[in-house]
Amino acid sequence: MADNHYFSKKLWVEGDEIESRCHGDQVVIKESPEVNEAFFKIIEDDKETDTVVIIGDLINCGERLCHEEFIERLHLLEIRGKRVLVLTATHDYNGCGEDENEFVAVGYDKDSRYNVPCTRRHELDELYRPFGRGQADSAYDMSYSINVGGYRFILLNDDGNGHTDCGLDDKGNEWLEEELIKANQNGEAVLLFTHHPVIAPYPLYEAFAPTEMYGGHEKLKKILLKHGVNVVFTGHTHVHTIRKISDGNNELYDVGTTSVSSAYGKIRKVRLENGVADITTIDLPEEIDGIKGGKDYIASVCFGGYYRRLVDTAVRDYDEFLKLGRGLVPTDKAEKYRFIIKPLLKWFTSLNMSFAGKFGRKYSGLTKTECKSHKEEKVIDMVFVAIDHFFTGDAPFTPDTYEHRVLYGLTHKGDKILKTLKISLSKYINGFDSLWTLAEPIFHNTRTGNDREIKIKIKINNEVTYEKN
Ligand SMILES: [Fe+2]
Ligand SMILES: [Fe+2]
């Protein structure tokens, strides 16, 4: 499980304040207890599952009460027969200077916010020690290494603050290498877990948000490849993708799991057998106790579903749009520029795919007849499909689709225009000089072909030889 983002029901009442908070987030806030519970029930009912690994951002923003309630639920999981291993991350504490974390623990009255007891980073160690670290074979700060049924699980704490790099320091890397050498000598296959991505879900992600990666990910990748570690499980991005790198000798997979509480909530089930990790996906169930409308309701109030309603409402009823957008759309500016925003959105939502196909035909090779046959499809629908699949992975615009060719044509035309204007993309986006290179992985799976499942060989790599010292 990743990014549970649990928020207590006791910390808010219905009103503008909590609505504003919800509108600005990718995850559900109000419904997070029900959504978490739905997944915990699935896990409890699954007789095959004996160990639950949760990789950080357990709660909303360091609220002490959220930790207390979340921990109570973890204890219940244990009572019901599951072993629970936990990592904490940035959202789980409130910084006070030296660690720079800017999260503030608040509750929501009808029209205002109020401070609530918070959690400091050092307190997390004590709170979550019973879940993994307390039984670990070895630990470094809040990272730890533990034997699970003959496999070596190593959980790296990287609760960075979004401003600077996070992850193991040099001494920590030495500890990690020692653990990997020991595991290899003992014949244990290794599974690694950390919060931030080690391999970016999309090139775009690393280009725009380098500090949202595992700090020192280049170094970590080298270490893992060198010691024959094949898989690392990560969260944080809320993007559900499986990506791979290779050094020609070993392969490393980063299995990213979306947030439990996202509009597209999922967890992963991993079966370890005969040196193979068989990784599958479990979706948020259609029906959720306490949520009328279940999964569909969650999808409509959160992220893509919410943005879609926002755009549709702006075109239909602008005053209603201002109400619906509170917390996300700056009301004064939206009111001031109503005369531009409304007609612009009206024009954009009316665009059809036939129109979009006409641009970049030189590159896409589409004929006029082919373009004409897509008059009924709207550009806005394609945009929202892409937005939804940004987080769920496996976007459907594969090379055999009309949309793929349109996007190919448009981005290549864009590249040509940039070249004519002598604008170098790589100057603004770290190391990328083509719009298509950035865009293609978002339109279809250019990674491992399937973001939902994969079988990865994790046999121990006895061929790794270690020089003395
Ligand atoms: Fe998160
Ligand atoms: Fe995070």
mmCIF file of C-alpha atoms in Angstrom, residues 8-294:
data_model
loop_
_atom_site.group_PDB
_atom_site.id
_atom_site.type_symbol
_atom_site.label_atom_id
_atom_site.label_comp_id
_atom_site.label_asym_id
_atom_site.label_seq_id
_atom_site.Cartn_x
_atom_site.Cartn_y
_atom_site.Cartn_z
ATOM 1 C CA SER A 8 -9.813 11.662 10.783
ATOM 2 C CA LYS A 9 -13.563 12.327 10.623
ATOM 3 C CA LYS A 10 -13.174 14.165 13.941
ATOM 4 C CA LEU A 11 -11.117 16.958 12.354
ATOM 5 C CA TRP A 12 -13.672 18.494 10.028
ATOM 6 C CA VAL A 13 -17.300 19.540 9.668
ATOM 7 C CA GLU A 14 -19.094 20.234 6.393
ATOM 8 C CA GLY A 15 -18.430 23.754 5.112
ATOM 9 C CA ASP A 16 -16.428 25.920 2.750
ATOM 10 C CA GLU A 17 -13.114 25.283 4.516
ATOM 11 C CA ILE A 18 -13.010 21.526 4.082
ATOM 12 C CA GLU A 19 -14.435 21.828 0.544
ATOM 13 C CA SER A 20 -11.615 24.221 -0.395
ATOM 14 C CA ARG A 21 -9.058 21.821 1.053
ATOM 15 C CA CYS A 22 -10.483 18.883 -0.911
ATOM 16 C CA HIS A 23 -10.559 20.756 -4.212
ATOM 17 C CA GLY A 24 -6.859 21.485 -4.107
ATOM 18 C CA ASP A 25 -5.747 17.877 -3.663
ATOM 19 C CA GLN A 26 -5.207 14.813 -5.829
ATOM 20 C CA VAL A 27 -6.548 12.538 -3.100
ATOM 21 C CA VAL A 28 -9.864 12.299 -1.291
ATOM 22 C CA ILE A 29 -9.708 13.849 2.167
ATOM 23 C CA LYS A 30 -13.206 13.494 3.614
ATOM 24 C CA GLU A 31 -13.725 9.953 2.338
ATOM 25 C CA SER A 32 -10.208 8.690 3.148
ATOM 26 C CA PRO A 33 -11.312 6.636 6.217
ATOM 27 C CA GLU A 34 -13.902 4.695 4.193
ATOM 28 C CA VAL A 35 -11.525 4.157 1.268
ATOM 29 C CA ASN A 36 -8.704 2.941 3.548
ATOM 30 C CA GLU A 37 -11.135 0.666 5.350
ATOM 31 C CA ALA A 38 -12.321 -0.839 2.045
ATOM 32 C CA PHE A 39 -8.734 -1.859 1.234
ATOM 33 C CA PHE A 40 -7.974 -3.089 4.766
ATOM 34 C CA LYS A 41 -11.043 -5.344 4.521
ATOM 35 C CA ILE A 42 -9.871 -6.771 1.191
ATOM 36 C CA ILE A 43 -6.499 -7.553 2.760
ATOM 37 C CA GLU A 44 -8.055 -9.149 5.835
ATOM 38 C CA ASP A 45 -10.351 -11.325 3.717
ATOM 39 C CA ASP A 46 -7.433 -12.474 1.566
ATOM 40 C CA LYS A 47 -6.181 -15.645 3.213
ATOM 41 C CA GLU A 48 -3.098 -15.749 0.955
ATOM 42 C CA THR A 49 -1.773 -12.425 2.212
ATOM 43 C CA ASP A 50 0.330 -12.682 5.355
ATOM 44 C CA THR A 51 2.368 -9.454 5.268
ATOM 45 C CA VAL A 52 1.266 -5.875 4.588
ATOM 46 C CA VAL A 53 3.885 -3.286 3.640
ATOM 47 C CA ILE A 54 2.861 0.377 3.783
ATOM 48 C CA ILE A 55 5.364 2.768 2.257
ATOM 49 C CA GLY A 56 4.622 6.190 3.678
ATOM 50 C CA ASP A 57 2.359 9.245 3.619
ATOM 51 C CA LEU A 58 0.168 7.323 6.005
ATOM 52 C CA ILE A 59 -1.921 10.331 7.004
ATOM 53 C CA ASN A 60 -2.911 13.805 5.792
ATOM 54 C CA CYS A 61 -0.436 16.287 7.345
ATOM 55 C CA GLY A 62 1.110 15.124 10.627
ATOM 56 C CA GLU A 63 -2.072 15.386 12.744
ATOM 57 C CA ARG A 64 -1.472 13.406 15.932
ATOM 58 C CA LEU A 65 -5.073 12.160 16.035
ATOM 59 C CA CYS A 66 -4.814 10.729 12.507
ATOM 60 C CA HIS A 67 -1.751 8.728 13.546
ATOM 61 C CA GLU A 68 -3.543 7.436 16.638
ATOM 62 C CA GLU A 69 -6.548 6.241 14.640
ATOM 63 C CA PHE A 70 -4.391 4.824 11.838
ATOM 64 C CA ILE A 71 -2.206 2.923 14.309
ATOM 65 C CA GLU A 72 -5.304 1.512 15.988
ATOM 66 C CA ARG A 73 -6.354 0.115 12.601
ATOM 67 C CA LEU A 74 -2.904 -1.367 12.026
ATOM 68 C CA HIS A 75 -3.121 -3.145 15.386
ATOM 69 C CA LEU A 76 -6.462 -4.612 14.296
ATOM 70 C CA LEU A 77 -4.800 -5.871 11.108
ATOM 71 C CA GLU A 78 -2.231 -7.623 13.282
ATOM 72 C CA ILE A 79 -4.899 -9.089 15.578
ATOM 73 C CA ARG A 80 -6.540 -10.452 12.442
ATOM 74 C CA GLY A 81 -3.383 -12.280 11.495
ATOM 75 C CA LYS A 82 -1.348 -9.948 9.270
ATOM 76 C CA ARG A 83 2.225 -8.886 9.797
ATOM 77 C CA VAL A 84 2.504 -5.123 9.247
ATOM 78 C CA LEU A 85 5.671 -3.329 8.073
ATOM 79 C CA VAL A 86 5.607 0.450 7.875
ATOM 80 C CA LEU A 87 7.663 3.294 6.460
ATOM 81 C CA THR A 88 6.749 6.886 7.263
ATOM 82 C CA ALA A 89 7.192 9.795 4.851
ATOM 83 C CA THR A 90 6.905 13.560 4.477
ATOM 84 C CA HIS A 91 3.170 13.907 5.161
ATOM 85 C CA ASP A 92 3.528 12.043 8.441
ATOM 86 C CA TYR A 93 5.219 14.790 10.450
ATOM 87 C CA ASN A 94 5.404 18.541 10.934
ATOM 88 C CA GLY A 95 8.801 20.191 10.641
ATOM 89 C CA CYS A 96 10.009 22.826 13.043
ATOM 90 C CA GLY A 97 12.940 24.489 11.347
ATOM 91 C CA GLU A 98 15.797 22.095 10.908
ATOM 92 C CA ASP A 99 13.878 19.646 8.732
ATOM 93 C CA GLU A 100 12.084 22.347 6.690
ATOM 94 C CA ASN A 101 8.885 20.359 6.287
ATOM 95 C CA GLU A 102 6.159 22.981 5.974
ATOM 96 C CA PHE A 103 3.086 20.884 6.685
ATOM 97 C CA VAL A 104 0.799 22.278 9.359
ATOM 98 C CA ALA A 105 -1.619 20.096 11.332
ATOM 99 C CA VAL A 106 -5.080 21.676 11.189
ATOM 100 C CA GLY A 107 -8.750 20.848 11.575
ATOM 101 C CA TYR A 108 -11.633 22.418 9.638
ATOM 102 C CA ASP A 109 -14.586 24.301 11.142
ATOM 103 C CA LYS A 110 -17.402 25.515 8.905
ATOM 104 C CA ASP A 111 -15.600 28.731 7.910
ATOM 105 C CA SER A 112 -12.157 28.539 9.474
ATOM 106 C CA ARG A 113 -9.194 26.322 10.259
ATOM 107 C CA TYR A 114 -7.730 25.643 13.696
ATOM 108 C CA ASN A 115 -4.432 24.120 14.828
ATOM 109 C CA VAL A 116 -4.456 20.600 16.213
ATOM 110 C CA PRO A 117 -1.755 18.591 18.039
ATOM 111 C CA CYS A 118 0.964 17.707 15.547
ATOM 112 C CA THR A 119 3.737 15.111 15.183
ATOM 113 C CA ARG A 120 7.479 15.802 15.100
ATOM 114 C CA ARG A 121 9.729 13.599 13.008
ATOM 115 C CA HIS A 122 11.520 11.998 15.969
ATOM 116 C CA GLU A 123 8.140 10.945 17.404
ATOM 117 C CA LEU A 124 7.456 8.778 14.364
ATOM 118 C CA ASP A 125 10.228 6.418 15.360
ATOM 119 C CA GLU A 126 8.448 5.538 18.595
ATOM 120 C CA LEU A 127 4.940 5.526 17.095
ATOM 121 C CA TYR A 128 5.760 3.088 14.290
ATOM 122 C CA ARG A 129 8.590 1.084 15.835
ATOM 123 C CA PRO A 130 6.175 -1.806 16.595
ATOM 124 C CA PHE A 131 5.452 -2.121 12.852
ATOM 125 C CA GLY A 132 8.682 -3.562 11.466
ATOM 126 C CA ARG A 133 11.554 -1.577 12.885
ATOM 127 C CA GLY A 134 11.129 -3.101 16.356
ATOM 128 C CA GLN A 135 11.690 -6.600 14.970
ATOM 129 C CA ALA A 136 14.292 -5.652 12.355
ATOM 130 C CA ASP A 137 17.604 -7.491 12.017
ATOM 131 C CA SER A 138 19.360 -4.213 11.384
ATOM 132 C CA ALA A 139 18.439 -0.528 11.155
ATOM 133 C CA TYR A 140 19.926 2.798 10.060
ATOM 134 C CA ASP A 141 18.052 5.871 11.341
ATOM 135 C CA MET A 142 14.468 4.955 10.371
ATOM 136 C CA SER A 143 15.457 2.560 7.570
ATOM 137 C CA TYR A 144 15.514 -1.149 8.386
ATOM 138 C CA SER A 145 16.183 -4.620 7.088
ATOM 139 C CA ILE A 146 14.038 -7.604 8.040
ATOM 140 C CA ASN A 147 13.672 -11.267 7.073
ATOM 141 C CA VAL A 148 10.192 -12.121 5.801
ATOM 142 C CA GLY A 149 9.694 -15.818 5.108
ATOM 143 C CA GLY A 150 13.242 -16.277 3.838
ATOM 144 C CA TYR A 151 13.207 -13.107 1.723
ATOM 145 C CA ARG A 152 15.133 -9.996 2.703
ATOM 146 C CA PHE A 153 12.892 -6.901 2.883
ATOM 147 C CA ILE A 154 14.810 -3.619 3.095
ATOM 148 C CA LEU A 155 12.724 -0.515 3.788
ATOM 149 C CA LEU A 156 14.489 2.806 3.193
ATOM 150 C CA ASN A 157 13.154 5.888 4.924
ATOM 151 C CA ASP A 158 13.345 8.935 2.651
ATOM 152 C CA ASP A 159 10.973 11.413 4.261
ATOM 153 C CA GLY A 160 12.320 14.428 2.421
ATOM 154 C CA ASN A 161 10.641 17.786 2.382
ATOM 155 C CA GLY A 162 10.242 18.512 -1.333
ATOM 156 C CA HIS A 163 12.950 21.197 -1.280
ATOM 157 C CA THR A 164 16.123 19.207 -0.883
ATOM 158 C CA ASP A 165 17.223 15.673 -1.585
ATOM 159 C CA CYS A 166 16.091 12.916 0.720
ATOM 160 C CA GLY A 167 17.209 9.315 1.172
ATOM 161 C CA LEU A 168 20.278 7.629 2.608
ATOM 162 C CA ASP A 169 23.468 9.576 3.258
ATOM 163 C CA ASP A 170 26.919 8.083 2.577
ATOM 164 C CA LYS A 171 26.956 6.127 5.834
ATOM 165 C CA GLY A 172 23.449 4.915 5.093
ATOM 166 C CA ASN A 173 24.551 3.676 1.688
ATOM 167 C CA GLU A 174 27.377 1.776 3.346
ATOM 168 C CA TRP A 175 24.828 0.163 5.682
ATOM 169 C CA LEU A 176 22.653 -0.741 2.693
ATOM 170 C CA GLU A 177 25.562 -2.356 0.845
ATOM 171 C CA GLU A 178 26.460 -4.376 3.924
ATOM 172 C CA GLU A 179 22.867 -5.606 4.141
ATOM 173 C CA LEU A 180 22.878 -6.562 0.449
ATOM 174 C CA ILE A 181 26.147 -8.456 0.792
ATOM 175 C CA LYS A 182 24.831 -10.316 3.856
ATOM 176 C CA ALA A 183 21.587 -11.183 2.059
ATOM 177 C CA ASN A 184 23.521 -12.567 -0.879
ATOM 178 C CA GLN A 185 25.774 -14.630 1.364
ATOM 179 C CA ASN A 186 22.723 -15.997 3.201
ATOM 180 C CA GLY A 187 20.930 -16.849 -0.034
ATOM 181 C CA GLU A 188 18.088 -14.361 0.534
ATOM 182 C CA ALA A 189 16.474 -12.640 -2.462
ATOM 183 C CA VAL A 190 15.996 -8.928 -1.759
ATOM 184 C CA LEU A 191 12.919 -6.745 -2.083
ATOM 185 C CA LEU A 192 13.466 -3.039 -1.559
ATOM 186 C CA PHE A 193 10.826 -0.494 -0.482
ATOM 187 C CA THR A 194 11.023 3.287 -0.290
ATOM 188 C CA HIS A 195 8.607 6.201 -0.593
ATOM 189 C CA HIS A 196 9.971 8.326 -3.454
ATOM 190 C CA PRO A 197 10.486 6.992 -6.991
ATOM 191 C CA VAL A 198 13.903 5.589 -7.873
ATOM 192 C CA ILE A 199 13.126 5.497 -11.608
ATOM 193 C CA ALA A 200 10.846 8.348 -12.749
ATOM 194 C CA PRO A 201 7.329 7.271 -13.786
ATOM 195 C CA TYR A 202 7.600 9.600 -16.797
ATOM 196 C CA PRO A 203 10.563 11.544 -18.218
ATOM 197 C CA LEU A 204 8.413 14.641 -17.669
ATOM 198 C CA TYR A 205 8.329 13.943 -13.933
ATOM 199 C CA GLU A 206 12.075 13.901 -13.436
ATOM 200 C CA ALA A 207 12.529 16.905 -15.703
ATOM 201 C CA PHE A 208 10.079 19.072 -13.758
ATOM 202 C CA ALA A 209 10.294 17.660 -10.248
ATOM 203 C CA PRO A 210 13.831 16.362 -9.576
ATOM 204 C CA THR A 211 13.473 16.833 -5.796
ATOM 205 C CA GLU A 212 10.364 14.635 -5.836
ATOM 206 C CA MET A 213 12.606 11.663 -6.690
ATOM 207 C CA TYR A 214 14.428 9.508 -4.121
ATOM 208 C CA GLY A 215 17.386 11.712 -3.179
ATOM 209 C CA GLY A 216 20.544 10.202 -4.621
ATOM 210 C CA HIS A 217 18.538 7.913 -6.882
ATOM 211 C CA GLU A 218 21.396 7.662 -9.373
ATOM 212 C CA LYS A 219 23.667 6.315 -6.652
ATOM 213 C CA LEU A 220 20.952 3.970 -5.340
ATOM 214 C CA LYS A 221 20.318 2.587 -8.844
ATOM 215 C CA LYS A 222 24.024 1.818 -9.207
ATOM 216 C CA ILE A 223 24.112 0.052 -5.829
ATOM 217 C CA LEU A 224 21.018 -2.030 -6.599
ATOM 218 C CA LEU A 225 22.215 -3.058 -10.052
ATOM 219 C CA LYS A 226 25.661 -3.886 -8.711
ATOM 220 C CA HIS A 227 24.215 -6.210 -6.053
ATOM 221 C CA GLY A 228 21.681 -7.816 -8.365
ATOM 222 C CA VAL A 229 18.557 -6.379 -6.672
ATOM 223 C CA ASN A 230 15.723 -6.650 -9.178
ATOM 224 C CA VAL A 231 12.822 -4.761 -7.686
ATOM 225 C CA VAL A 232 12.048 -1.663 -5.649
ATOM 226 C CA PHE A 233 8.497 -0.747 -4.613
ATOM 227 C CA THR A 234 7.785 2.990 -4.465
ATOM 228 C CA GLY A 235 4.917 5.456 -3.956
ATOM 229 C CA HIS A 236 4.689 9.249 -3.566
ATOM 230 C CA THR A 237 3.932 10.058 -7.217
ATOM 231 C CA HIS A 238 0.432 8.543 -6.951
ATOM 232 C CA VAL A 239 1.246 7.163 -10.406
ATOM 233 C CA HIS A 240 0.623 3.452 -10.965
ATOM 234 C CA THR A 241 3.407 2.358 -13.321
ATOM 235 C CA ILE A 242 6.088 -0.307 -13.667
ATOM 236 C CA ARG A 243 9.338 0.844 -15.242
ATOM 237 C CA LYS A 244 12.651 -0.836 -15.853
ATOM 238 C CA ILE A 245 16.340 -0.050 -16.325
ATOM 239 C CA SER A 246 19.242 -2.332 -17.096
ATOM 240 C CA ASP A 247 23.026 -2.076 -16.968
ATOM 241 C CA GLY A 248 23.348 -4.812 -19.572
ATOM 242 C CA ASN A 249 23.952 -7.359 -16.839
ATOM 243 C CA ASN A 250 21.170 -6.884 -14.284
ATOM 244 C CA GLU A 251 17.673 -5.447 -14.550
ATOM 245 C CA LEU A 252 16.002 -3.217 -11.979
ATOM 246 C CA TYR A 253 12.228 -2.622 -11.863
ATOM 247 C CA ASP A 254 10.581 0.257 -10.013
ATOM 248 C CA VAL A 255 7.032 -0.816 -9.196
ATOM 249 C CA GLY A 256 5.132 2.378 -8.385
ATOM 250 C CA THR A 257 1.796 2.097 -6.627
ATOM 251 C CA THR A 258 -0.830 4.835 -6.737
ATOM 252 C CA SER A 259 -2.368 6.340 -3.618
ATOM 253 C CA VAL A 260 -4.936 4.301 -1.704
ATOM 254 C CA SER A 261 -7.012 7.482 -1.443
ATOM 255 C CA SER A 262 -6.739 8.721 -5.023
ATOM 256 C CA ALA A 263 -9.616 8.890 -7.487
ATOM 257 C CA TYR A 264 -8.173 5.706 -8.917
ATOM 258 C CA GLY A 265 -7.234 3.998 -5.629
ATOM 259 C CA LYS A 266 -5.269 0.776 -5.973
ATOM 260 C CA ILE A 267 -2.971 -1.459 -3.992
ATOM 261 C CA ARG A 268 -0.664 -4.226 -5.193
ATOM 262 C CA LYS A 269 -0.643 -7.878 -4.271
ATOM 263 C CA VAL A 270 2.722 -9.637 -4.509
ATOM 264 C CA ARG A 271 3.082 -13.390 -4.401
ATOM 265 C CA LEU A 272 6.639 -14.561 -3.663
ATOM 266 C CA GLU A 273 7.231 -18.092 -4.825
ATOM 267 C CA ASN A 274 10.202 -19.999 -6.247
ATOM 268 C CA GLY A 275 12.291 -16.860 -6.642
ATOM 269 C CA VAL A 276 9.616 -14.979 -8.592
ATOM 270 C CA ALA A 277 7.655 -11.900 -7.490
ATOM 271 C CA ASP A 278 4.236 -12.182 -9.121
ATOM 272 C CA ILE A 279 2.884 -8.627 -8.898
ATOM 273 C CA THR A 280 -0.766 -7.792 -9.550
ATOM 274 C CA THR A 281 -3.134 -4.876 -8.884
ATOM 275 C CA ILE A 282 -6.212 -4.688 -6.675
ATOM 276 C CA ASP A 283 -8.620 -1.833 -7.458
ATOM 277 C CA LEU A 284 -10.873 0.129 -5.160
ATOM 278 C CA PRO A 285 -14.071 -1.947 -4.979
ATOM 279 C CA GLU A 286 -17.245 -0.721 -6.754
ATOM 280 C CA GLU A 287 -19.124 -0.584 -3.446
ATOM 281 C CA ILE A 288 -17.606 1.109 -0.403
ATOM 282 C CA ASP A 289 -19.221 0.963 3.036
ATOM 283 C CA GLY A 290 -20.413 4.449 4.038
ATOM 284 C CA ILE A 291 -19.980 6.004 0.560
ATOM 285 C CA LYS A 292 -23.164 6.346 -1.473
ATOM 286 C CA GLY A 293 -22.262 5.747 -5.093
ATOM 287 C CA GLY A 294 -19.040 3.893 -4.112
#
